[in-house]
Short mmCIF file of C-alpha atoms in Angstrom, two decimals:
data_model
loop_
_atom_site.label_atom_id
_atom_site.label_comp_id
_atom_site.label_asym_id
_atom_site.label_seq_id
_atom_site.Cartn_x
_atom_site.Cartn_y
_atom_site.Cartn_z
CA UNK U 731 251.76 -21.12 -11.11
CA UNK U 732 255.08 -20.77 -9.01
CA UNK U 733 257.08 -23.27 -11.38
CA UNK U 734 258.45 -21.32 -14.35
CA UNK U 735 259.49 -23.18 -17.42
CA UNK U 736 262.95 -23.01 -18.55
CA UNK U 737 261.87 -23.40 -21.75
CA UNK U 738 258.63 -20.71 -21.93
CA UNK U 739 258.17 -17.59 -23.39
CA UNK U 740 260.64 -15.00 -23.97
CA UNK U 741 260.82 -10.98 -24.29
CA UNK U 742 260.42 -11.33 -28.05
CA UNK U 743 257.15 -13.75 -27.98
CA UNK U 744 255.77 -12.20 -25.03
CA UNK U 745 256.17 -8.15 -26.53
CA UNK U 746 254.07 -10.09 -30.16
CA UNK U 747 251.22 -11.31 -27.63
CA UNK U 748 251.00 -7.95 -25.58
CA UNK U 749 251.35 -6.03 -28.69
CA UNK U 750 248.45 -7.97 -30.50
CA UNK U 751 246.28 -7.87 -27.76
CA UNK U 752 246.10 -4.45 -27.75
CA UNK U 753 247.04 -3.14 -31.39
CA UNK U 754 243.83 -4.54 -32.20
CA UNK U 755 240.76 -4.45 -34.39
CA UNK U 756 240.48 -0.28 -33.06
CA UNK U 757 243.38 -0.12 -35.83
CA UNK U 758 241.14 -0.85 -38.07
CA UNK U 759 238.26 2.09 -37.35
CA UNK U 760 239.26 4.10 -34.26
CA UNK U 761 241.27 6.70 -35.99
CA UNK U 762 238.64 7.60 -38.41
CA UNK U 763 235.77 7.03 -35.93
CA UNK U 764 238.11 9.59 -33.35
CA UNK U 765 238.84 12.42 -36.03
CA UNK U 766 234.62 12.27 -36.86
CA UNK U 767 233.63 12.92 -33.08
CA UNK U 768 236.82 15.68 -32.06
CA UNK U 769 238.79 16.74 -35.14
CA UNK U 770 242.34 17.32 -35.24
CA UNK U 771 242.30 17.45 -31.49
CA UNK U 772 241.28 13.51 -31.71
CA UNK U 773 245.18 13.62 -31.50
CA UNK U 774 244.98 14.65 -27.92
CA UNK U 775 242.77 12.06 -26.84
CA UNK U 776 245.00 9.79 -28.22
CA UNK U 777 248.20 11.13 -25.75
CA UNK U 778 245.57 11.02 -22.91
CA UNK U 779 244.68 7.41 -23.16
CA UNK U 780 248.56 6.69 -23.86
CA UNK U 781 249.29 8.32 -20.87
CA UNK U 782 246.17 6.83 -18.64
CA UNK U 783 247.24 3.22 -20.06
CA UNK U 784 250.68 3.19 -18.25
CA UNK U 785 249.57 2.96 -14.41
CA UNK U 786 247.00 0.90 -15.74
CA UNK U 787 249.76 -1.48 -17.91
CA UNK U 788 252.11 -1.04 -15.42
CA UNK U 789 250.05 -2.79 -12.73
CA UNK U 790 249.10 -5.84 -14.20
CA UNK U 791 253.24 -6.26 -15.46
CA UNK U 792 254.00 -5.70 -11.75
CA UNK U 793 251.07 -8.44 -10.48
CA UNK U 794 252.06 -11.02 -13.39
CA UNK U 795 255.78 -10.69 -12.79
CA UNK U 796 255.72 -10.87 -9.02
CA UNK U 797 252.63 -13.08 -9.29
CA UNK U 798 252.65 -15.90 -12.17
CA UNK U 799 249.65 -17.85 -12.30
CA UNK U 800 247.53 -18.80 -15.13
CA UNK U 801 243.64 -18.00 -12.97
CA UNK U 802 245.26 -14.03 -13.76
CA UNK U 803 243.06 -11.58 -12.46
CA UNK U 804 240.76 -13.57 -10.83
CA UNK U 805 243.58 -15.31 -8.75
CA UNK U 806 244.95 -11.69 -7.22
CA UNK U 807 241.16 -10.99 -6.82
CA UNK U 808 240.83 -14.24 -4.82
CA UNK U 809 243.62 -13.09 -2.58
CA UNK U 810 242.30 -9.79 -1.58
CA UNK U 811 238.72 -9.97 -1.47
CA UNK U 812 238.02 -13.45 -1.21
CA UNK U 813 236.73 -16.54 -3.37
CA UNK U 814 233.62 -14.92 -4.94
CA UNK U 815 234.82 -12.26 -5.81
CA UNK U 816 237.49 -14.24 -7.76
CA UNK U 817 234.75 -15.95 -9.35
CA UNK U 818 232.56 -13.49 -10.77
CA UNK U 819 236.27 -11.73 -12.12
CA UNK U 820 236.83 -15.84 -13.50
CA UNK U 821 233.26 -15.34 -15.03
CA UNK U 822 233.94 -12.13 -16.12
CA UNK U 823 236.25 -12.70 -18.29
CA UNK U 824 235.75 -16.17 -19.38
CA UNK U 825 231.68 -15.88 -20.39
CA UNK U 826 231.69 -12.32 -20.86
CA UNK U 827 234.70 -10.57 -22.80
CA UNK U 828 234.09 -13.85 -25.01
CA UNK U 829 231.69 -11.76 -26.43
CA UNK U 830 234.25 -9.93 -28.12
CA UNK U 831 234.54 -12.78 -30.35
CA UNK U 832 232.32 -12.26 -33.01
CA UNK U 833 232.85 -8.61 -33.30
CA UNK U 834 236.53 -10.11 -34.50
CA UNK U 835 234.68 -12.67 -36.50
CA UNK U 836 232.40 -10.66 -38.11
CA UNK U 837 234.44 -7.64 -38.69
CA UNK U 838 237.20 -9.66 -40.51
CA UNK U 839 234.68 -11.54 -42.74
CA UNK U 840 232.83 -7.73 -43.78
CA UNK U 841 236.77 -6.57 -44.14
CA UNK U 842 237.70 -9.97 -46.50
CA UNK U 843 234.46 -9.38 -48.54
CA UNK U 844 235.05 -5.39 -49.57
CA UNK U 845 238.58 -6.46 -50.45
CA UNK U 846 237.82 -9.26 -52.12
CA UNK U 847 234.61 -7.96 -53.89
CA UNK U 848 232.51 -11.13 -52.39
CA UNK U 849 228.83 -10.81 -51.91
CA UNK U 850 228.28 -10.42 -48.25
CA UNK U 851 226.32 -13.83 -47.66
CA UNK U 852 230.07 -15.40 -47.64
CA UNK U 853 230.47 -13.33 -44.34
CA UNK U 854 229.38 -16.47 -42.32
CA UNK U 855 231.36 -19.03 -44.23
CA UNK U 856 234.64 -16.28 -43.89
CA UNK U 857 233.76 -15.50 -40.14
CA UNK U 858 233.98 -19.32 -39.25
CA UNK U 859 237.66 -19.40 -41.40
CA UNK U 860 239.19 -16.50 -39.51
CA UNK U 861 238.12 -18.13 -35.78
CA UNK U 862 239.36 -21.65 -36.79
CA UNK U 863 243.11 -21.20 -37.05
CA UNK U 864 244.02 -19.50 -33.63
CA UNK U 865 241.94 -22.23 -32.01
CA UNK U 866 244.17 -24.61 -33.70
CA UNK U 867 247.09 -23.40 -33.13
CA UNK U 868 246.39 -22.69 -29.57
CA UNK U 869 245.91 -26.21 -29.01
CA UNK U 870 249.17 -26.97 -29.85
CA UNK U 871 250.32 -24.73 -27.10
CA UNK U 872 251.45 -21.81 -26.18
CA UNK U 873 255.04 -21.38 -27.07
CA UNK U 874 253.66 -22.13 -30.89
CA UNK U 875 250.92 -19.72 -30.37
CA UNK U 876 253.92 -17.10 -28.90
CA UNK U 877 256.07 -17.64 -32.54
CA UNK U 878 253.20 -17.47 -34.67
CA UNK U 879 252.17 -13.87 -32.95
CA UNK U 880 255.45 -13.24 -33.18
CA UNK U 881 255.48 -13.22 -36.98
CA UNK U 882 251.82 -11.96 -37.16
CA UNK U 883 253.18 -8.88 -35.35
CA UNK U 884 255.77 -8.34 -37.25
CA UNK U 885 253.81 -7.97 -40.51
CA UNK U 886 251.67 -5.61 -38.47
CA UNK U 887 253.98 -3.71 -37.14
CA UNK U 888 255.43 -3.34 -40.86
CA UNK U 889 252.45 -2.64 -42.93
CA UNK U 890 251.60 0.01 -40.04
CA UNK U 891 255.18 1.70 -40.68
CA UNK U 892 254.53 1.63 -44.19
CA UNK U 893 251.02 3.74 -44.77
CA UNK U 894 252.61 6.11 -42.07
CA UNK U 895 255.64 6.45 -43.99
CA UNK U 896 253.69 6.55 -47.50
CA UNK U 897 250.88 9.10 -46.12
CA UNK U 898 253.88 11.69 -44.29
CA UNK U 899 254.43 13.17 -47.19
CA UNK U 900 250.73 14.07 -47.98
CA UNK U 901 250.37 15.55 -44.71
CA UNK U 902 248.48 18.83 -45.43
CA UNK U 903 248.63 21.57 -42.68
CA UNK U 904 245.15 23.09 -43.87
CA UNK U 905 243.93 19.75 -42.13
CA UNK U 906 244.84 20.54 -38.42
CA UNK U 907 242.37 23.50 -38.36
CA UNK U 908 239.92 24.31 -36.64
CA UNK U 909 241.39 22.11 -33.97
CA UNK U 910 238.74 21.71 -31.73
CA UNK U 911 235.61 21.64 -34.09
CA UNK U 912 233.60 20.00 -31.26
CA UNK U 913 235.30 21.33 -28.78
CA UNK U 914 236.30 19.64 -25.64
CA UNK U 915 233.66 17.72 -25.42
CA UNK U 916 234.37 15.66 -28.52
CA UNK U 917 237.93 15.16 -27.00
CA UNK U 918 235.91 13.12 -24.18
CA UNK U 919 234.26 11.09 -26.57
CA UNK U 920 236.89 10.55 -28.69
CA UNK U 921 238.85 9.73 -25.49
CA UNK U 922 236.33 6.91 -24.62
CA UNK U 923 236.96 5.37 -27.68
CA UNK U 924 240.53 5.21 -27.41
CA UNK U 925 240.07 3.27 -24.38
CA UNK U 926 238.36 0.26 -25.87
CA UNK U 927 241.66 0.39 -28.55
CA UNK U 928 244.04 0.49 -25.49
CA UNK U 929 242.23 -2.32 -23.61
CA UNK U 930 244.12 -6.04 -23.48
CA UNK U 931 247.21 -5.69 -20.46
CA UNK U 932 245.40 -8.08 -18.78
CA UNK U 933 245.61 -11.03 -21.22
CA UNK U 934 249.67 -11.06 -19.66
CA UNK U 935 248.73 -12.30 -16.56
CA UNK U 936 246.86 -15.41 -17.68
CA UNK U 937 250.15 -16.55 -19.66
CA UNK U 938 252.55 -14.61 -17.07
CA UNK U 939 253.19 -18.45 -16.21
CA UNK U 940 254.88 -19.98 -19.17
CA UNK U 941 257.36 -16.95 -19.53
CA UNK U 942 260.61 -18.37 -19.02
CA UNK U 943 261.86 -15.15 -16.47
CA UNK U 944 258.60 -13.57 -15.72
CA UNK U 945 260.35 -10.86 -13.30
CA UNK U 946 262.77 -9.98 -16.12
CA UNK U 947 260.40 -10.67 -19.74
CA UNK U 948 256.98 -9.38 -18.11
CA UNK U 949 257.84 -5.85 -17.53
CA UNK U 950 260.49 -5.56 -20.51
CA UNK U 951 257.51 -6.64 -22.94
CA UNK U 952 255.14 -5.04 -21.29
CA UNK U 953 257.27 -0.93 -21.83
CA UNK U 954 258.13 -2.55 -25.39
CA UNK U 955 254.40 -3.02 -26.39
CA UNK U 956 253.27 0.63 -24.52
CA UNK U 957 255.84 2.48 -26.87
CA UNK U 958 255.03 0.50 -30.35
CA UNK U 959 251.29 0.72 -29.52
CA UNK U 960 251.55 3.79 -28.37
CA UNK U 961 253.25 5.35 -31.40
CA UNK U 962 251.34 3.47 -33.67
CA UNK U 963 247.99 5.17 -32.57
CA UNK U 964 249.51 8.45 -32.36
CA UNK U 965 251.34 8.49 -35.82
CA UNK U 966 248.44 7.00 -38.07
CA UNK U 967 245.95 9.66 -36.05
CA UNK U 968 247.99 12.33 -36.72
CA UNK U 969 248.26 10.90 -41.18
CA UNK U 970 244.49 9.96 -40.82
CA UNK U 971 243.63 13.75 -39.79
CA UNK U 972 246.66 15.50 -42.09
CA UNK U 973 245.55 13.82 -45.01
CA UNK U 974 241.65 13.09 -45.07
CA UNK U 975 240.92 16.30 -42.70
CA UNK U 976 236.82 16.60 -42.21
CA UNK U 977 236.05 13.62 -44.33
CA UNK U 978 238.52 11.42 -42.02
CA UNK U 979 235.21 9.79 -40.34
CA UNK U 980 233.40 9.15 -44.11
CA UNK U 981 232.78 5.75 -44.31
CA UNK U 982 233.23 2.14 -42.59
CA UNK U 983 236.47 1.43 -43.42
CA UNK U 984 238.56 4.74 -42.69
CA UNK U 985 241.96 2.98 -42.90
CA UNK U 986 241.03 2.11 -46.55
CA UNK U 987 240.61 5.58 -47.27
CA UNK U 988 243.91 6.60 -46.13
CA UNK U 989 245.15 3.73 -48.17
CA UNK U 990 243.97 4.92 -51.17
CA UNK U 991 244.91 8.62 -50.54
CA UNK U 992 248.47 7.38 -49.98
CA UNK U 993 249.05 4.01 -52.11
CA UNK U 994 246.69 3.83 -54.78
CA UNK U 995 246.26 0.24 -56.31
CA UNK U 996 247.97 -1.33 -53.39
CA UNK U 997 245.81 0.46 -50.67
CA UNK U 998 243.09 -2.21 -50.28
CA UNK U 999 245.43 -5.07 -50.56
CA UNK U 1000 247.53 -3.58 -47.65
CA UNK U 1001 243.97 -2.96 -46.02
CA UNK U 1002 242.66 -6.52 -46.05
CA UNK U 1003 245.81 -7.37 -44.75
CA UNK U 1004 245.92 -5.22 -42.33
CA UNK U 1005 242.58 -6.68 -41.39
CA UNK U 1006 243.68 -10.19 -41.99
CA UNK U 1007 246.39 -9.61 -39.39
CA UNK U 1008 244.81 -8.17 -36.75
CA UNK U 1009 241.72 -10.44 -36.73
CA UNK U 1010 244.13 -13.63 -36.40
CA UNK U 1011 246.58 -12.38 -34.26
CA UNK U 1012 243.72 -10.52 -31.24
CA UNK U 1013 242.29 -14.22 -31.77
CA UNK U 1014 245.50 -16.03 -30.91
CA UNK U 1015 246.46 -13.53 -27.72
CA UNK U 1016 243.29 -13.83 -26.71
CA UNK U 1017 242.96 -17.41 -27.20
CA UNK U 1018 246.23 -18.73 -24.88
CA UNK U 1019 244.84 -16.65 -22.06
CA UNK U 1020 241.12 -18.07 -22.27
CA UNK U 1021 242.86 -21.51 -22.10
CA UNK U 1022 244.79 -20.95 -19.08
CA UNK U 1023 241.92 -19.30 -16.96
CA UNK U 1024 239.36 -21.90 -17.76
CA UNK U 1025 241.90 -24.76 -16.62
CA UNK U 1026 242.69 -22.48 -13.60
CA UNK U 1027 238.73 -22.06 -12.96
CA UNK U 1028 238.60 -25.82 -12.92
CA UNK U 1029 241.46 -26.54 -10.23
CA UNK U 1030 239.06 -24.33 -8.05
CA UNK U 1031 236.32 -25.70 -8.60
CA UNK U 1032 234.78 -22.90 -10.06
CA UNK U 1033 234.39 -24.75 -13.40
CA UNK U 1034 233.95 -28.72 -13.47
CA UNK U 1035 237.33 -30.54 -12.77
CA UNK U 1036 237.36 -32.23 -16.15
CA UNK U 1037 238.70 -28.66 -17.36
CA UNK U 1038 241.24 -28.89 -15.16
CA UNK U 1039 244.25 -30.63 -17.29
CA UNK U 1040 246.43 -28.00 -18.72
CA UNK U 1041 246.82 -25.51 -16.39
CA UNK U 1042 250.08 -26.33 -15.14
CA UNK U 1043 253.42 -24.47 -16.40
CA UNK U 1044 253.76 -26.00 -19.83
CA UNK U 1045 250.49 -27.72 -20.08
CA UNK U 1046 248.28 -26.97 -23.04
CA UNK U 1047 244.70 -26.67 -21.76
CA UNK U 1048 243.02 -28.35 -24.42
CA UNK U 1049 239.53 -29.28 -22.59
CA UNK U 1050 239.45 -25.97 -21.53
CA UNK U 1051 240.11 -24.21 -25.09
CA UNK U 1052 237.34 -26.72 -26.49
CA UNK U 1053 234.78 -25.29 -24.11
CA UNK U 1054 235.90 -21.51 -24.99
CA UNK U 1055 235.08 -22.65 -28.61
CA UNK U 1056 231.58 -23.99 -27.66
CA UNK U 1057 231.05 -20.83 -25.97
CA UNK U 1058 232.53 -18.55 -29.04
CA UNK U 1059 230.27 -20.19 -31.71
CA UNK U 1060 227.62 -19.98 -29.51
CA UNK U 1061 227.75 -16.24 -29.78
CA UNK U 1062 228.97 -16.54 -33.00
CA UNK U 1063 225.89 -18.20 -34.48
CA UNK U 1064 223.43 -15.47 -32.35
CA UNK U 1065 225.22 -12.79 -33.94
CA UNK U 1066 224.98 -14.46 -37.55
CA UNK U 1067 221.47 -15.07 -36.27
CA UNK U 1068 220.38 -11.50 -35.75
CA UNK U 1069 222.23 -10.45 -38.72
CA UNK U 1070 225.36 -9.30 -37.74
CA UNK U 1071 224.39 -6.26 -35.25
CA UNK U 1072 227.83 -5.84 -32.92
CA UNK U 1073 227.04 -3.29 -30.87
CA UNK U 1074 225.73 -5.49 -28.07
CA UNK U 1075 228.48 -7.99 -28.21
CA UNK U 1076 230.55 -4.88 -28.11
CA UNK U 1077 229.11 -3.37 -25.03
CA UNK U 1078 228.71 -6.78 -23.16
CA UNK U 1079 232.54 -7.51 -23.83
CA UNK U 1080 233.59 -3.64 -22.46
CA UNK U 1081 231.25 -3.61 -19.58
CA UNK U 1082 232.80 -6.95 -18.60
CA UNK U 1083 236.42 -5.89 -19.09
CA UNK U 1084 235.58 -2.61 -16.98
CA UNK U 1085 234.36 -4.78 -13.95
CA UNK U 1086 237.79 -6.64 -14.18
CA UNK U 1087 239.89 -3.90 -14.36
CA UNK U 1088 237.57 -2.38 -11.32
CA UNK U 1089 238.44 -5.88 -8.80
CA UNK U 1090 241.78 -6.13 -10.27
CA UNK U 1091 243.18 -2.58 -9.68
CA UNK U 1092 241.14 -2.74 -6.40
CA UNK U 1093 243.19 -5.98 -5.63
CA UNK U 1094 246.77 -4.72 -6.44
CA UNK U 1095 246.51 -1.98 -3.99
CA UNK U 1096 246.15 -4.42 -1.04
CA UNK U 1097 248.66 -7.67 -2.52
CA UNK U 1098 251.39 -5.34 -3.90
CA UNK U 1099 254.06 -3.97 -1.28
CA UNK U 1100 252.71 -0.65 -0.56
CA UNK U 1101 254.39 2.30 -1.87
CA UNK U 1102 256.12 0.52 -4.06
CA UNK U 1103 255.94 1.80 -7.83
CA UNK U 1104 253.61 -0.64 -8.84
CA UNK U 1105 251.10 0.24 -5.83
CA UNK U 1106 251.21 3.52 -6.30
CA UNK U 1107 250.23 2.55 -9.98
CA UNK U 1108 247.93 0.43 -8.95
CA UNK U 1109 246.17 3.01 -7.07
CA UNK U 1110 246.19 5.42 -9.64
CA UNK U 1111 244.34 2.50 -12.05
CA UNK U 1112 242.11 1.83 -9.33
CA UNK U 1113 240.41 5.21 -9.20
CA UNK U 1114 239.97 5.75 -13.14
CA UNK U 1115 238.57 2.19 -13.31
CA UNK U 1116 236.19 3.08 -10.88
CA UNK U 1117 235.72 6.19 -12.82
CA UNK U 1118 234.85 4.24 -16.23
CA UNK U 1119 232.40 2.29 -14.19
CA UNK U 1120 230.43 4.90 -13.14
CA UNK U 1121 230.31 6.09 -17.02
CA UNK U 1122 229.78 2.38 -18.10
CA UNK U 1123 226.01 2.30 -16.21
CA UNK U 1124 223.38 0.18 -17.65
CA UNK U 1125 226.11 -1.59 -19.91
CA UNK U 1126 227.26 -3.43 -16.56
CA UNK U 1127 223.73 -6.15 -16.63
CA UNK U 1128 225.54 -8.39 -17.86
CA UNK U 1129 228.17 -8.23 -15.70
CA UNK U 1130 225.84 -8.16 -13.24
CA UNK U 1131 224.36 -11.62 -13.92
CA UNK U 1132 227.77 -13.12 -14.02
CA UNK U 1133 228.48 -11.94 -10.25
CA UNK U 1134 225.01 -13.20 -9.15
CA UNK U 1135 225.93 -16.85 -10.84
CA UNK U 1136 229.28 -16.56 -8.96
CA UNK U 1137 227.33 -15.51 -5.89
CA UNK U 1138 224.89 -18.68 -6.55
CA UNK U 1139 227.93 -21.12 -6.97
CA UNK U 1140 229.13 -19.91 -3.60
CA UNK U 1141 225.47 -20.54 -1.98
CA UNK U 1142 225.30 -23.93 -3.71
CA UNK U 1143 228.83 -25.24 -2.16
CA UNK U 1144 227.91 -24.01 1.40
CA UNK U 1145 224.42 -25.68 1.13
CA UNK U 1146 226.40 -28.69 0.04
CA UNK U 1147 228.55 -28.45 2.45
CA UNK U 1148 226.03 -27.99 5.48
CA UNK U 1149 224.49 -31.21 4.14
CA UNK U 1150 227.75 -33.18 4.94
CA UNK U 1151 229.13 -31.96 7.77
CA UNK U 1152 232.10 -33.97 7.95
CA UNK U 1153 233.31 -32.21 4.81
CA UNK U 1154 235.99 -29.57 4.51
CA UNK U 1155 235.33 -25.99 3.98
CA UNK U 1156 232.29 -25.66 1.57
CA UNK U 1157 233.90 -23.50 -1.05
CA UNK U 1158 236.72 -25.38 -2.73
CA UNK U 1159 238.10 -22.25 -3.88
CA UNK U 1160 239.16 -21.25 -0.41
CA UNK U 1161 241.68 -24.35 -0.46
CA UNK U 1162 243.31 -22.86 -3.27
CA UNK U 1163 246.37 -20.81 -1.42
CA UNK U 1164 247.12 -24.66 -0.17
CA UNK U 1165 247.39 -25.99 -3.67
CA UNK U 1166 245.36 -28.40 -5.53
CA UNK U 1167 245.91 -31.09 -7.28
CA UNK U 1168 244.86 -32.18 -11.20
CA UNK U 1169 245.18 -35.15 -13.20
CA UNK U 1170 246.42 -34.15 -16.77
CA UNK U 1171 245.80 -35.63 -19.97
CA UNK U 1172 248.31 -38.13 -19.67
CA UNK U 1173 247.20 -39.28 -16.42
CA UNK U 1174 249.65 -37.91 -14.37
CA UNK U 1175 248.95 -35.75 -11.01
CA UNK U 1176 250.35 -32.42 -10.69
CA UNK U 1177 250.21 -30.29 -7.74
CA UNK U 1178 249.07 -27.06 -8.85
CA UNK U 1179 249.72 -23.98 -6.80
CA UNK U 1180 247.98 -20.28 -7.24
CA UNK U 1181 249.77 -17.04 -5.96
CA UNK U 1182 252.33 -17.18 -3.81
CA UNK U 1183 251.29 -13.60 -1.67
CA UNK U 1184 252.77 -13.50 1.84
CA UNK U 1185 249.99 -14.24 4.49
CA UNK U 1186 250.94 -10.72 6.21
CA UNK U 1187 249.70 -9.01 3.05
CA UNK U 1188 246.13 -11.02 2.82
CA UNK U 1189 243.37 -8.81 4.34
CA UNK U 1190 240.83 -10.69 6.89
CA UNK U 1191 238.35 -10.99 4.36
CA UNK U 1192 240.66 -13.60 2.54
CA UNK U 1193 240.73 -15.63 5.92
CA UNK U 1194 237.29 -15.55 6.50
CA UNK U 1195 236.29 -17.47 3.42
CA UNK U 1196 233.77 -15.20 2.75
#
């Protein structure tokens, strides 16, 4: 959207969403998970992905705060390699990292139920409590959503300084050796995992439009939520491998260990908290971008107009959020279904986030002024995103599905088109960069405009529709 709202989101709001959408639910089992597979030298892996997050951070703050629009990715995909491609990055993320969903769902529910002592049939019942609130919330908009994270964050942020302060002091030396016990191979793995934790800079650029300064807040939020993140990850590795040492990876719930260790009698309380915390607030980061893309699929055509209202600066896409929710219960109820198994929601969500990362990093290095800082980040990003999907292999079907139905829309409009020649071009989506028009709730027309990139930095394949 090139409007920005004078009265959108600030640097305080927007640091709580970045911060929440990637201090996530890998707070909750990475560190434990990380110190099982590489040691004490889990640590490294930790600086590595810190380290590999900031060209990758940095070029989505650089595209969102030169670039506000609510389509995100998929619109700076749609200026470099064309409408399709936008598409399937639109699908991508829309139909696939909703997958993620009941991972959060579940997760929370088998967190609420060990706290609580609950028999784990009330998973369901607690799984369908935890998603209804962000939805709710989101539908009043996104400035509420921003001042709810905002506090949601803040007791995160707190109850993580607190078991790292309480578990410093039972830091035991002994703990740090052997420091490679699996050698550097076990660093890898543990590096992998770290990357799923450090995923979520992209959920800026869906929102990027209802920041009140995006060229100022963006980038200022965006270094905030790298150094708390950051730090976070680091300190509790480094008190989750000083004070459980080789039985850091026993169990599910790791962080309750270290809870115990440090705070007994208050350790699960801060725990389900913790858990409490993190489920809501991923859901309500998540949550305002999946709004905004789905009412920016609509306004091209990629999803059916009636979607559309909402996507405008300000606007509150509440069609749009409705159909998320379909879309989130529906793989809600398959995971209750087959019993709560999350590993393949888990690797359908990752392989879809690694294809958008792939198109978006791709994108950046031909929309972003070259040599500037954020193209030279961009490039950087490109060629580990390329590298992670070439590790990602099989996981990438469904991905792979998506692109074909974006590849079958395309074929579909052009057929459609050929049948009434005295149309315009076939693909609505190529009429974006001239703007398109909605009708909003209230019934009023808005013109809606995507990107503003200057037509010198397009490449051909933009122009040719293709």
């Amino acid at each position: 959207m090139t409007r920005v709202s004078r009265h959108g989101l600030g640097v305080v709001q927007g640091t709580a969403l970045y911060i929440a959408s990637v201090l996530g639910t890998g707070l909750l089992v990475l560190p434990g998970l990380a110190a099982d597979v590489a040691g004490p030298a889990s640590i490294v892996s930790v600086l590595a992905v810190i380290v590999l997050s900031v060209p990758l951070a940095g070029t989505f703050a650089a595209l969102a705060a030169r670039y506000p629009d609510p389509g995100g990715v998929a619109s700076y995909v749609r200026r470099a390699l064309g409408p399709t491609a936008a598409r399937a990055t639109g699908y991508w993320f829309f139909f696939g990292v909703a997958a993620g969903f009941p991972v959060l769902a579940v997760l929370g529910g088998e967190y609420l139920t060990a706290i609580l002592h609950l028999d784990r049939a009330a998973v369901p019942i607690l799984a369908l409590v935890i998603v209804l609130p962000p939805f709710a919330i989101n539908l009043l908009g996104v400035r509420v959503a921003g001042w709810v994270q905002f506090v949601l964050t803040g007791l995160l942020v707190a109850i993580v300084v607190f078991l790292v302060s309480a578990a410093f002091p039972a830091v035991d030396g002994a703990g740090f050796s052997p420091f490679l016990p699996h050698g550097w191979l076990g660093v890898g793995t543990a590096i992998s995992l770290f990357v799923w934790a450090f995923a979520g800079w992209e959920v800026g650029t869906h929102i990027s439009g209802e920041f009140r300064d995006p060229r100022r807040s963006i980038p200022i939020a965006t270094a905030i939520a790298l150094v708390v993140t950051g730090l976070a990850y680091l300190l509790l590795q480094v008190v989750t491998v000083g004070v459980l040492g080789e039985h850091a990876g026993d169990g599910a719930v790791p962080l309750l260990a270290l809870a115990d260790a440090v705070a007994p009698g208050v350790g699960p309380t801060a725990v389900g908290v913790i858990a409490a915390i993190v489920v809501l607030g991923v859901m309500n980061a998540y949550l305002a971008a999946f709004g905004k893309l789905g009412a920016s699929l609509a306004v091209t055509r990629d999803l059916p107009r009636f979607f559309a209202p909402g996507a405008e600066s300000g606007g509150i896409p509440r069609r749009a959020l409705l159909l998320f929710f379909v879309i989130a219960m529906t793989y809600l109820g398959i995971a209750l279904l087959t019993g709560g198994a999350l590993q393949t929601f888990i690797l359908i969500h990752t392989s879809n986030m690694v294809s958008i990362y792939t198109a978006g990093m791709i994108a950046a290095t031909l929309i972003l002024p070259r040599w500037s800082a954020g193209w030279f980040m961009a490039a950087i990003a490109a060629v580990l995103s390329v590298g992670l999907l070439i590790l990602a292999g099989a996981n990438l079907l469904p991905a792979a599905l998506l692109a074909l139905a974006a590849v079958a829309v395309t074929v579909w409009w052009r057929l459609r088109h050929r049948r009434r020649p005295g149309s315009a071009a076939g693909d609505p989506a190529t009429r974006a960069d001239a703007g398109a028009s909605l009708v909003t709730e209230s019934g009023t027309i808005v013109e809606v405009k995507t990107t503003a990139v200057p037509a010198e930095r397009r490449p051909a394949l933009d122009a040719s529709q293709s």
